[in-house]
mmCIF file of C-alpha atoms and ligand atoms in Angstrom:
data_model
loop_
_atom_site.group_PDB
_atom_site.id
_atom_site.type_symbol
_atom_site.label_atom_id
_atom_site.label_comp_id
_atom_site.label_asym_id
_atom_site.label_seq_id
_atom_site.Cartn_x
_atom_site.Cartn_y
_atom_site.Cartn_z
ATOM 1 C CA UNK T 1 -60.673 10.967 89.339
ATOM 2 C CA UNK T 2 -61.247 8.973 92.627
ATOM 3 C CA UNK T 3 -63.371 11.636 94.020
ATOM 4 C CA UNK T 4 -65.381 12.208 90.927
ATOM 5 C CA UNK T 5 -65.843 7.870 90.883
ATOM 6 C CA UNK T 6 -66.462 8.286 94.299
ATOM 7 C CA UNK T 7 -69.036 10.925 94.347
ATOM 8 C CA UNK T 8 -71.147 9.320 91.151
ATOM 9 C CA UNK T 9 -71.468 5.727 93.293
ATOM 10 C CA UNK T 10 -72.462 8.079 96.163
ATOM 11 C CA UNK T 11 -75.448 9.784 93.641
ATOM 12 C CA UNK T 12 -76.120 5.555 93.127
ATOM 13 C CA UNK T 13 -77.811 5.388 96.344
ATOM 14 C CA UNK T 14 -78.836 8.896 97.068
ATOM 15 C CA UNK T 15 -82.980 8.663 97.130
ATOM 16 C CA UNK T 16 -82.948 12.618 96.651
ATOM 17 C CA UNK T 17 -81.326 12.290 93.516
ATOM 18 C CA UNK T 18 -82.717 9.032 92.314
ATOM 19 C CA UNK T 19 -86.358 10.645 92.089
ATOM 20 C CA UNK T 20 -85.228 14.289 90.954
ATOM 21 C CA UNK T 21 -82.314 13.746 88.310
ATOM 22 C CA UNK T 22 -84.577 11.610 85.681
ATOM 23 C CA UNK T 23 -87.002 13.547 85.042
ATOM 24 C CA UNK T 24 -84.972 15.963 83.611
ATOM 25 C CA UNK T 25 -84.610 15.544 79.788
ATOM 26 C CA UNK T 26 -80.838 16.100 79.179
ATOM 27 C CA UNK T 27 -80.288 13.659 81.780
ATOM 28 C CA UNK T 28 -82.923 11.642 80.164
ATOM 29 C CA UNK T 29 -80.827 12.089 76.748
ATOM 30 C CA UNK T 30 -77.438 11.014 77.908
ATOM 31 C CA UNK T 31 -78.505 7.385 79.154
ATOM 32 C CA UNK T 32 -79.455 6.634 75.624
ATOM 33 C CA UNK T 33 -76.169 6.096 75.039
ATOM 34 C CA UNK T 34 -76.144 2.837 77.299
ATOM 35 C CA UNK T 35 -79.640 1.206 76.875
ATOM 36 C CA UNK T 36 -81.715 1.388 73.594
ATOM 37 C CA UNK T 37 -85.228 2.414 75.195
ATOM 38 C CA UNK T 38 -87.357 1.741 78.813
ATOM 39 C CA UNK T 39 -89.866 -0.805 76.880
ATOM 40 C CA UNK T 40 -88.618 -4.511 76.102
ATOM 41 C CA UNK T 41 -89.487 -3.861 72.478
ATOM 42 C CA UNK T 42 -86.567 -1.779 72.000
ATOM 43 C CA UNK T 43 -84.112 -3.879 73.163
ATOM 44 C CA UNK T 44 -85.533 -6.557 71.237
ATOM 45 C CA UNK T 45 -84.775 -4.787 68.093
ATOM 46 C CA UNK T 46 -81.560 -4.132 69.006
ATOM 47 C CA UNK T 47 -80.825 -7.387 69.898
ATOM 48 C CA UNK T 48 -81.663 -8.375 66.248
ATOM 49 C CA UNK T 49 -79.166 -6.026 64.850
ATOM 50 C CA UNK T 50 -76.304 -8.002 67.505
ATOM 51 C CA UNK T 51 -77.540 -11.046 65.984
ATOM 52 C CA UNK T 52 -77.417 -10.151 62.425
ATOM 53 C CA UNK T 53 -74.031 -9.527 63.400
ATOM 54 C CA UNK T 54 -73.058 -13.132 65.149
ATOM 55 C CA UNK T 55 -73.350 -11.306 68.762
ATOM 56 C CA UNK T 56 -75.997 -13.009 71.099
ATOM 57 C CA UNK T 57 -77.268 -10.914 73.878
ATOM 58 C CA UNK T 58 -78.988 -10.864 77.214
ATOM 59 C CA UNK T 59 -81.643 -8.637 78.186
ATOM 60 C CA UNK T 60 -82.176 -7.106 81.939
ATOM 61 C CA UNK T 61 -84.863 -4.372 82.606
ATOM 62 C CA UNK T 62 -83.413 -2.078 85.102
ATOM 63 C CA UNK T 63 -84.301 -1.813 89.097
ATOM 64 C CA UNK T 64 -83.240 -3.124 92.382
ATOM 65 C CA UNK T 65 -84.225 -2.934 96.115
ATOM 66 C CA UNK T 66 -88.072 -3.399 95.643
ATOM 67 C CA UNK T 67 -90.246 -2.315 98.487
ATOM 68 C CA UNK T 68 -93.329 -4.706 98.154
ATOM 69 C CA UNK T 69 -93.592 -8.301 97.290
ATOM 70 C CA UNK T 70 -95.797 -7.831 94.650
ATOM 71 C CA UNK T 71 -93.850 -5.817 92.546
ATOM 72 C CA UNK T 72 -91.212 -8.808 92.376
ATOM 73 C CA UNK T 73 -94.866 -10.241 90.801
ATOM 74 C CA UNK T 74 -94.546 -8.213 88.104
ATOM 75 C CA UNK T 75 -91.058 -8.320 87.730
ATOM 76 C CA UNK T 76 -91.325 -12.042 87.262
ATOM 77 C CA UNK T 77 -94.475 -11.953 84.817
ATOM 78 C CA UNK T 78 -92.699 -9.597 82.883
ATOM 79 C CA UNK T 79 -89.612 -11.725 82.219
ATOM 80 C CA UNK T 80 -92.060 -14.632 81.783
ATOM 81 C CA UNK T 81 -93.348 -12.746 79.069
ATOM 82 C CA UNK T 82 -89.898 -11.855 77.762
ATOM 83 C CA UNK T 83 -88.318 -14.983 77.473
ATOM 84 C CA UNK T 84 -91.704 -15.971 75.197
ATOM 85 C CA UNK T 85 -90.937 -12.943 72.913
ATOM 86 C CA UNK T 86 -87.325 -14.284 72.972
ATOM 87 C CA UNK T 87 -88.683 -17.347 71.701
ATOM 88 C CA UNK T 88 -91.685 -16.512 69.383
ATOM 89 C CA UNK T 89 -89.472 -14.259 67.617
ATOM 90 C CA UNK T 90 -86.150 -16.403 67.249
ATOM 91 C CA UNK T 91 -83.540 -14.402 68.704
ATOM 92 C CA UNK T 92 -80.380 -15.835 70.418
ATOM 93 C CA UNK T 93 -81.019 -13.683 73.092
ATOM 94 C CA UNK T 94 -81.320 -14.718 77.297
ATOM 95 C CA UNK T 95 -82.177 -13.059 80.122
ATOM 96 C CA UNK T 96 -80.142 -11.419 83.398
ATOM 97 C CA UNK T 97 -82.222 -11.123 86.446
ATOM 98 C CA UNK T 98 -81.066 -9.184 89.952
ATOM 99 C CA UNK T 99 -82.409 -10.819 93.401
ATOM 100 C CA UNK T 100 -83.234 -7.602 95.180
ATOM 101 C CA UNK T 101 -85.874 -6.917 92.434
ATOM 102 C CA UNK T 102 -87.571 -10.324 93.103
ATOM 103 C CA UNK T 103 -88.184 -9.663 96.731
ATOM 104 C CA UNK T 104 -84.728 -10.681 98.246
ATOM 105 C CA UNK T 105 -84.912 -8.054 100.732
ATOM 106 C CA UNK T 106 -88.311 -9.163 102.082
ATOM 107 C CA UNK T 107 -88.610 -13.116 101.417
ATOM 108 C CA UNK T 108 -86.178 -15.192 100.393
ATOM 109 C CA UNK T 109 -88.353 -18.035 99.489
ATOM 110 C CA UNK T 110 -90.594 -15.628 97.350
ATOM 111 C CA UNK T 111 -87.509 -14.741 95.707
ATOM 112 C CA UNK T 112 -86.905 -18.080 94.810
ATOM 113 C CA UNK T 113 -89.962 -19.098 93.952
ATOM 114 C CA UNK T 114 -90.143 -16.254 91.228
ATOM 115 C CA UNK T 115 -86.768 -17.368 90.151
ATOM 116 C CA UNK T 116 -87.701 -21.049 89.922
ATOM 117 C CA UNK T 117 -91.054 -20.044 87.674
ATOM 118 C CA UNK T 118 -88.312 -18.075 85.290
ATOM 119 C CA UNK T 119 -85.612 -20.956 85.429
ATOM 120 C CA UNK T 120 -89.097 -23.544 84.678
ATOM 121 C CA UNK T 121 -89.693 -21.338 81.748
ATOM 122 C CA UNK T 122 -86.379 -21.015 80.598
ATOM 123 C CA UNK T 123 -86.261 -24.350 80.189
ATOM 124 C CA UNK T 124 -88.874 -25.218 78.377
ATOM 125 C CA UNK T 125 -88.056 -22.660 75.470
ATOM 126 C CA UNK T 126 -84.627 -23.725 75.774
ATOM 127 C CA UNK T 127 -83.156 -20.660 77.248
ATOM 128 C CA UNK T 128 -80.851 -19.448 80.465
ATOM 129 C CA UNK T 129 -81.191 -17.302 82.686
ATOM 130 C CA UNK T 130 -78.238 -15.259 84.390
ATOM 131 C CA UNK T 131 -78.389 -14.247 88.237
ATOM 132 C CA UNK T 132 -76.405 -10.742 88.788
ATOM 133 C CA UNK T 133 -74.420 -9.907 91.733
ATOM 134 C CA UNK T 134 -75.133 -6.952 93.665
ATOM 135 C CA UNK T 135 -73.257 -5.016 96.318
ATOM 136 C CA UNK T 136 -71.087 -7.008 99.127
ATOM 137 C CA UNK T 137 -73.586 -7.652 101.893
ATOM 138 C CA UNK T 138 -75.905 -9.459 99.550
ATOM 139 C CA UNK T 139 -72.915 -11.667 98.311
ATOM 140 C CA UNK T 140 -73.215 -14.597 101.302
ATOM 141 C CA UNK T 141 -76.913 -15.222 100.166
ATOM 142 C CA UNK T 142 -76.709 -14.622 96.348
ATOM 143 C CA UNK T 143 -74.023 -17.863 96.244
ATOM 144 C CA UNK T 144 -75.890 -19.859 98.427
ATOM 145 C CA UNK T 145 -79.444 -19.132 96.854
ATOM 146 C CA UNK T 146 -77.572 -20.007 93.711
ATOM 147 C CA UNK T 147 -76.076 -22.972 94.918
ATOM 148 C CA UNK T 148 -80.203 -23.607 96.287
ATOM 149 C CA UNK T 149 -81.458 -22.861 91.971
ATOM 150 C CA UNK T 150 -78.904 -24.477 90.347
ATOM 151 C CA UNK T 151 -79.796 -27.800 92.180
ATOM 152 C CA UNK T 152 -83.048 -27.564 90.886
ATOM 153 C CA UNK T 153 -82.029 -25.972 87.186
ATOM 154 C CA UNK T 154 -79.262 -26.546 85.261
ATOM 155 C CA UNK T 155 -79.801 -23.396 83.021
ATOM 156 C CA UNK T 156 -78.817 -20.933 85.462
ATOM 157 C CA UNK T 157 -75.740 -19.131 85.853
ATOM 158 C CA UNK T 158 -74.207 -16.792 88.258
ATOM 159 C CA UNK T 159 -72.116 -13.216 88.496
ATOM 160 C CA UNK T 160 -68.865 -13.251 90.692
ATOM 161 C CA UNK T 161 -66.984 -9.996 90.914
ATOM 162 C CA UNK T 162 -63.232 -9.730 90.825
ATOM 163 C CA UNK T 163 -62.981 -6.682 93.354
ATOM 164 C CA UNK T 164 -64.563 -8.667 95.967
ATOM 165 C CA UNK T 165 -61.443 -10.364 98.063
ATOM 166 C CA UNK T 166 -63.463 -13.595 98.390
ATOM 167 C CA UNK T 167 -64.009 -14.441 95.048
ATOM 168 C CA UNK T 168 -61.368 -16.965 94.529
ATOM 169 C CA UNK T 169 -62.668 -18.670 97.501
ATOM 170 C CA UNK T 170 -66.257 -18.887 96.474
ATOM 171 C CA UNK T 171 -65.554 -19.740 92.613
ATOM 172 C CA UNK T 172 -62.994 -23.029 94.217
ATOM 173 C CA UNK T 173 -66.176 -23.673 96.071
ATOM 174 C CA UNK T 174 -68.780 -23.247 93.741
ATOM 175 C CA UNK T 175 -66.528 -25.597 90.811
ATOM 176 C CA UNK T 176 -67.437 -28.270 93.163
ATOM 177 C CA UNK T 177 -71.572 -28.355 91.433
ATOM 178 C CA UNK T 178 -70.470 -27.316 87.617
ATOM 179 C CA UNK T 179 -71.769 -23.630 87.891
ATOM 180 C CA UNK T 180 -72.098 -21.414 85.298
ATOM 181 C CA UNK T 181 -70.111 -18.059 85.641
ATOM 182 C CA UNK T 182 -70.086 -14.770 84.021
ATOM 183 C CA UNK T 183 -66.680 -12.579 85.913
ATOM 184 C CA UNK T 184 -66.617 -9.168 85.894
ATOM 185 C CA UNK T 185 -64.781 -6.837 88.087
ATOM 186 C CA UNK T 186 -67.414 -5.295 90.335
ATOM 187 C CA UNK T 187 -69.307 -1.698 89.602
ATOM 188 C CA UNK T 188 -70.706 -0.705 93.574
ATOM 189 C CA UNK T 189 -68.981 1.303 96.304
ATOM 190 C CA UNK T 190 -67.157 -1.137 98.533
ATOM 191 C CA UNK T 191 -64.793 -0.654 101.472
ATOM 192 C CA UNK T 192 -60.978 -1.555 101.561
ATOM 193 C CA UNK T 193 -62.197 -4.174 104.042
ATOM 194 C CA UNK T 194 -63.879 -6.347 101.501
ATOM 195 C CA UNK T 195 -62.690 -5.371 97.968
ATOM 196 C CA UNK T 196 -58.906 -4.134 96.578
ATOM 197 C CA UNK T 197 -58.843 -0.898 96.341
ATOM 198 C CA UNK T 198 -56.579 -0.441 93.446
ATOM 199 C CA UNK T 199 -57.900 -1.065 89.965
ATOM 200 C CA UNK T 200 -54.707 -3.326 89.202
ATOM 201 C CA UNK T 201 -55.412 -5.470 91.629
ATOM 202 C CA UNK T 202 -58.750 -6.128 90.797
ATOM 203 C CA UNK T 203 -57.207 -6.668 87.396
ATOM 204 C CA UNK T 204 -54.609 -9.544 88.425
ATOM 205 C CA UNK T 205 -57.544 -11.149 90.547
ATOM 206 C CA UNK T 206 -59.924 -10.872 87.264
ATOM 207 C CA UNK T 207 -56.811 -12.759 85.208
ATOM 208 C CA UNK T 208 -56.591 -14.996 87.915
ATOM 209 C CA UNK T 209 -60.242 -16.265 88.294
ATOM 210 C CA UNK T 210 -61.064 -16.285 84.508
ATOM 211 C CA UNK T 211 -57.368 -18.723 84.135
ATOM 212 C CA UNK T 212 -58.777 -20.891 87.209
ATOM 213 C CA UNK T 213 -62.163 -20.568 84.951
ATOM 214 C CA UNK T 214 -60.478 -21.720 81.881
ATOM 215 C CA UNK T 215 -58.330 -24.376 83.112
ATOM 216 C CA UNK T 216 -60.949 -26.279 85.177
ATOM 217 C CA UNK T 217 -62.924 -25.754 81.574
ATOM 218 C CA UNK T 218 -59.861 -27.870 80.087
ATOM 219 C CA UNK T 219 -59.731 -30.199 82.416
ATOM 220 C CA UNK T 220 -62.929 -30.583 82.599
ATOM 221 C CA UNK T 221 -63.417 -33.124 80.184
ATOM 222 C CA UNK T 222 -61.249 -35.337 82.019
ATOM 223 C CA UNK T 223 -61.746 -37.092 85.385
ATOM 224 C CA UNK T 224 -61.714 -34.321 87.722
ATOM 225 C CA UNK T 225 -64.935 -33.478 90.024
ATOM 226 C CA UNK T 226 -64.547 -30.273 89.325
ATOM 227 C CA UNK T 227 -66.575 -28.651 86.311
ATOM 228 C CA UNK T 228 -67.448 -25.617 84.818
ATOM 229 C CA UNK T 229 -70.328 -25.229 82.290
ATOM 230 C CA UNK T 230 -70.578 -21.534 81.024
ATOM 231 C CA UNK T 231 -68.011 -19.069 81.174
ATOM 232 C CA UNK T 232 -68.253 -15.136 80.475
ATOM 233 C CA UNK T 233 -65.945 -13.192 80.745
ATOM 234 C CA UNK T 234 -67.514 -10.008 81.435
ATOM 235 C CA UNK T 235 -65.213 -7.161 80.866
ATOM 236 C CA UNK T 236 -64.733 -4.364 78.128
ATOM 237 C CA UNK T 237 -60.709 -4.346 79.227
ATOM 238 C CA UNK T 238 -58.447 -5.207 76.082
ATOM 239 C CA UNK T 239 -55.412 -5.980 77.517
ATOM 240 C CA UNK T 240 -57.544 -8.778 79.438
ATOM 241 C CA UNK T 241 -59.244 -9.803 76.573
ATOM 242 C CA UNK T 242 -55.849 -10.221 74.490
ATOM 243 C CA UNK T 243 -54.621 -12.204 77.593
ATOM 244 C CA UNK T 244 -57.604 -14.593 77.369
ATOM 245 C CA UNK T 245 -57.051 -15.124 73.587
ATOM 246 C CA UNK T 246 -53.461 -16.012 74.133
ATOM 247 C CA UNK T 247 -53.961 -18.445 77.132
ATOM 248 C CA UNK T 248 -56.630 -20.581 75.272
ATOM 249 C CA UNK T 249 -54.981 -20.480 72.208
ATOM 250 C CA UNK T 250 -51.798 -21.630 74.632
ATOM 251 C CA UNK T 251 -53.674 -24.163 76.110
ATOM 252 C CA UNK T 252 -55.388 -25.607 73.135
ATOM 253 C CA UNK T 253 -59.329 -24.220 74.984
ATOM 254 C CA UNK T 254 -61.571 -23.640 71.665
ATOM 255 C CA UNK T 255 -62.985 -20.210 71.072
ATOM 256 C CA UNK T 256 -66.714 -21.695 71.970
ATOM 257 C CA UNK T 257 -65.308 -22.678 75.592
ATOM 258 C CA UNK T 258 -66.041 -19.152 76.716
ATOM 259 C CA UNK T 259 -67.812 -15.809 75.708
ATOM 260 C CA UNK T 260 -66.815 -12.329 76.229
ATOM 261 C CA UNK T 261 -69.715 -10.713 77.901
ATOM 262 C CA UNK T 262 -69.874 -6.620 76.842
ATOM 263 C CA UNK T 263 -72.263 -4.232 77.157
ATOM 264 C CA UNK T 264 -74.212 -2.233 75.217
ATOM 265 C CA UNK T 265 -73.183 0.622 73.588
ATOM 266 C CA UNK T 266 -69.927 0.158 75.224
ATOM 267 C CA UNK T 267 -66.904 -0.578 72.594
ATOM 268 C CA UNK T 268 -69.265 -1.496 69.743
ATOM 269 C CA UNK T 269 -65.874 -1.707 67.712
ATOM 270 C CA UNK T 270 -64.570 -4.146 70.367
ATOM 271 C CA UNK T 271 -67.432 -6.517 70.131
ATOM 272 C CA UNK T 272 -67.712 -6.434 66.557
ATOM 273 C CA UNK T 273 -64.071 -7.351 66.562
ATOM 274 C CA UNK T 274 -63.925 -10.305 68.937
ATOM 275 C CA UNK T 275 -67.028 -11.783 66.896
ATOM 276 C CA UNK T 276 -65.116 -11.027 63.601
ATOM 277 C CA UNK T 277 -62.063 -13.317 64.914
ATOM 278 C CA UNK T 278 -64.327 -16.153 65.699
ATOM 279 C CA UNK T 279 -64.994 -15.226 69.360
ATOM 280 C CA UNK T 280 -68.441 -15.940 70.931
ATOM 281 C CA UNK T 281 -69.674 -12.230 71.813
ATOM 282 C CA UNK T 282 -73.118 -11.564 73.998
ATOM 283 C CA UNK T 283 -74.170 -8.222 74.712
ATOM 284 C CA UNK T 284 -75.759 -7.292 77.410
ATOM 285 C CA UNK T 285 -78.607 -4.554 76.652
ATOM 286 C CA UNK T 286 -80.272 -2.768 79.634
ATOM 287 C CA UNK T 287 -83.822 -1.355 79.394
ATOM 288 C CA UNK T 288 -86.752 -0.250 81.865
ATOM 289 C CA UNK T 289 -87.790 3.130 83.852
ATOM 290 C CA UNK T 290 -85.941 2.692 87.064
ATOM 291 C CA UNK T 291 -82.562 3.048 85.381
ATOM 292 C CA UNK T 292 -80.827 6.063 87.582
ATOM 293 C CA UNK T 293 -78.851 4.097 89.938
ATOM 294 C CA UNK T 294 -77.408 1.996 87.359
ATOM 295 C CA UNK T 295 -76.934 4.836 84.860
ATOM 296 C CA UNK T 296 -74.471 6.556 88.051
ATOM 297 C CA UNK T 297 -72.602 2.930 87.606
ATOM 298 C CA UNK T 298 -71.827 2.994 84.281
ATOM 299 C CA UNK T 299 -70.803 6.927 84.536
ATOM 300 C CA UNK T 300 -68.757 6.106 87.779
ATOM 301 C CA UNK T 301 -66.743 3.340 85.844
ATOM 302 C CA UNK T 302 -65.492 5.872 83.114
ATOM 303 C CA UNK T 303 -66.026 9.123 84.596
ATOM 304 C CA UNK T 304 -64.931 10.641 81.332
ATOM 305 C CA UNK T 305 -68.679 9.597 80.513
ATOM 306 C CA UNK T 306 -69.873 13.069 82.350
ATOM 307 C CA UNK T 307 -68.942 14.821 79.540
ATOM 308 C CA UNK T 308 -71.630 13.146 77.715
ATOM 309 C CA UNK T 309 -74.128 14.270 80.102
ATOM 310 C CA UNK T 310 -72.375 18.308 79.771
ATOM 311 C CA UNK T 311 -73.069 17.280 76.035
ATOM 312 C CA UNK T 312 -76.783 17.035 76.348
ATOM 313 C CA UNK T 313 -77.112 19.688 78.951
ATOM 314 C CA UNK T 314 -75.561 22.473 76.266
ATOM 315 C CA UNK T 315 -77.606 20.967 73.314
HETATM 316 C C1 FAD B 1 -72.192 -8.528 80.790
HETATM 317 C C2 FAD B 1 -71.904 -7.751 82.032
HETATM 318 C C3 FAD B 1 -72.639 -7.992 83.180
HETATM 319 C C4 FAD B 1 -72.361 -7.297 84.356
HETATM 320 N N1 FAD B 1 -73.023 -7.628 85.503
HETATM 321 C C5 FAD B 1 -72.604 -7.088 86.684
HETATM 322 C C6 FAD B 1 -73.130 -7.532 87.916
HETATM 323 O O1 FAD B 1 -74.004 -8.427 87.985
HETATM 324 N N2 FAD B 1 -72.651 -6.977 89.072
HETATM 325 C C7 FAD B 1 -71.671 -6.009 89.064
HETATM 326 O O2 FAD B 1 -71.239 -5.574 90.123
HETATM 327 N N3 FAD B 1 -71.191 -5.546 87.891
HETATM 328 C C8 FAD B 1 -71.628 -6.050 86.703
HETATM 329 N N4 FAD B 1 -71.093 -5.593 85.535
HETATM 330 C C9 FAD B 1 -70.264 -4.344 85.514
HETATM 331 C C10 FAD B 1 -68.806 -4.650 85.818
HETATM 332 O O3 FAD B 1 -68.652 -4.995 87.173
HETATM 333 C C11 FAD B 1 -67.909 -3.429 85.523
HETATM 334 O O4 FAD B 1 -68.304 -2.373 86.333
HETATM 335 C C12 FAD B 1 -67.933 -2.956 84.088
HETATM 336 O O5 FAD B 1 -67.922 -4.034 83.214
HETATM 337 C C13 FAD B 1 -66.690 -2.055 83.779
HETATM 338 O O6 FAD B 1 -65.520 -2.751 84.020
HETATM 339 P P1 FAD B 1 -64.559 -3.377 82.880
HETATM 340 O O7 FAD B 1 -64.329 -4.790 83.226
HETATM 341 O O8 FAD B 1 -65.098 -3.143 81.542
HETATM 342 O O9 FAD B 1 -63.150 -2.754 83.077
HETATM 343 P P2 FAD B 1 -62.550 -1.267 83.217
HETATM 344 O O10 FAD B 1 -61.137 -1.519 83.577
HETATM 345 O O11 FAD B 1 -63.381 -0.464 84.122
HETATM 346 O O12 FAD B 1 -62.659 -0.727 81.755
HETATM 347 C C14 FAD B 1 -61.977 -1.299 80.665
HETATM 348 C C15 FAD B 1 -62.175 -0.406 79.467
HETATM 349 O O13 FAD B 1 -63.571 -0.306 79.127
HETATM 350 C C16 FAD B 1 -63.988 1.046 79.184
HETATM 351 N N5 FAD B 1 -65.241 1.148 79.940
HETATM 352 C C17 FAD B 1 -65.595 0.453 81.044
HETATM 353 N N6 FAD B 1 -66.796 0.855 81.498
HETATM 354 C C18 FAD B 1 -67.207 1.844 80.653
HETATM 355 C C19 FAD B 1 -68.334 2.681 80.604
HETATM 356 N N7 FAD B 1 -69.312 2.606 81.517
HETATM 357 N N8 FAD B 1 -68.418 3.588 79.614
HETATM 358 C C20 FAD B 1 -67.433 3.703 78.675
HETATM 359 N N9 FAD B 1 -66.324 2.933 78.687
HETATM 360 C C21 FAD B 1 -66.203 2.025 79.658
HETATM 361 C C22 FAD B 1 -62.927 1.788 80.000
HETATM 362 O O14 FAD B 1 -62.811 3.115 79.630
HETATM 363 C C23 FAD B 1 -61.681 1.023 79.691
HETATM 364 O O15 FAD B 1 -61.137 1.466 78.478
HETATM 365 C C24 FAD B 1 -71.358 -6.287 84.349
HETATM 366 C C25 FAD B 1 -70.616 -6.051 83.189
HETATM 367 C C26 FAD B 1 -70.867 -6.767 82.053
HETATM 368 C C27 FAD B 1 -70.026 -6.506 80.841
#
């Protein structure tokens, strides 16, 4: 199964297959299964049908690694746009943004500046927006140029993974300016030198970090410097999820203190669930052209998930 999880990260980053595989149509007809459509409108209409079911949802159009700083431009007008359609149209829905498709590889202060105009804008319609974390050796720079945004904006919140041995160290040291975190356990190809290589490890460091999350969440209400603002808790694990349940409940943490972050058309049943029991649910709903690299991801994190794409290649 390693090989096969292996292999589909390695087809992640393989430029070959990133310009051949999509434009064939029954690789075209699997990804439906994980994002709704390439335009923003049809992810807006699904996030309607989340809502009409008490789950919020954030919105990300797909692509990373830009080559020219004017296509982080667009990037950035097109959220702009976004987050007024979010607004003009009422839906509880926010907006997840990756650095590397703002210009991060090329200017860092471009990058910000794009993210600043989106955190401006966010603002004023009363909205958030979420920065995603990418693979390791982006990780020094994503916390700092968060820790740079978030003393400008309050409304911004931040990815950590759980794979990444570091973690704990950078959450301790981010709870020292009230971030907002969504966990999740980490979906690129890392080494043994920077992330544990055995899923239940990651696991135990996921429980770890969301209880650290929690508790300074109790606490925070109390004296301590330490804060937390938002807190997702990004995973579509059960055994995690029952875990979190029991440890607020335990500790007396209302169900509004946290979300479970899922995403789309991953464990509909699960979400609908959590949201039934009084839990705060936000999907996360992918859309845009550029979606092959993340499409390996989400194959490579249940490889069973090939057999969809068999599926469509026999029909
Ligand atoms: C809201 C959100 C935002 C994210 N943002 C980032 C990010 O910025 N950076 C980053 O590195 N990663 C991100 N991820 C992906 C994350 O790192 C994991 O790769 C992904 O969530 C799968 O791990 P899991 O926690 O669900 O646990 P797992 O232990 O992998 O899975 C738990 C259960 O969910 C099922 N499941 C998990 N993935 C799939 C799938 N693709 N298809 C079908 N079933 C599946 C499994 O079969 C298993 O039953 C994000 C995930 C979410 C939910």
């Amino acid at each position: 199964m390693n090989l096969l999880k292996n292999f589909l990260l390695f087809c992640s980053t393989n430029s070959w297959m990133k310009n051949s595989l999509p434009k064939y149509r029954f690789v075209q007809k699997a990804v439906k299964r994980f994002m709704p459509g390439e335009d923003v409108e049809s992810a807006l209409v699904e996030a309607n049908k989340y809502s009409a079911n008490n789950i919020t949802t954030v919105l990300t159009c797909l692509g990373e690694n830009i080559s020219e700083l004017k296509e982080g431009e667009n990037v950035r007008n097109h959220y702009l746009e976004v987050l007024e359609k979010i607004s003009s149209q009422r839906i509880p829905s926010e907006i997840s943004i990756k650095l590397t498709q703002l210009g991060f590889d090329m200017n860092e202060e471009t990058t910000l500046q794009n993210v600043r105009a989106l955190c401006l804008k966010a603002k004023e319609k009363n909205n958030f927006v979420w920065i995603d974390i990418e693979s390791s050796p982006y990780v020094t720079r994503t916390v700092n140029f968060y820790k740079a945004i978030h003393g400008e904006f309050e409304n911004v919140g931040l990815c950590l993974q759980a794979y990444l041995y570091r973690t704990k160290d950078d959450l301790e040291n981010l709870l020292s300016i009230s971030p907002s975190i969504r966990l999740v356990k980490g979906a690129y190809k890392e080494s043994s030198d920077v992330a544990f290589p055995n899923k239940s490890d990651v696991d135990k460091n996921f429980v770890l970090l969301s209880e650290m999350l929690l508790k300074v969440r109790m606490d925070s209400f109390g004296t301590i410097p330490n804060s937390v603002q938002r807190i997702g808790i990004g995973t579509h694990d059960e055994t995690i999820h029952e875990y979190i349940k029991m440890f607020a409940k335990k500790n007396n943490i209302p169900n509004d203190a946290f979300e479970f972050q899922m995403l789309y058309g991953i464990k509909n049943n699960v979400q609908m669930k959590l949201a039934n029991e009084g839990y705060k649910v936000r999907a996360l709903i992918s859309y845009g052209s550029y979606w092959f690299p993340w499409y390996m991801r989400r194959l490579a994190e249940r490889p069973a998930n090939v057999w969809f794409v068999v599926k469509s290649m026999i029909s």
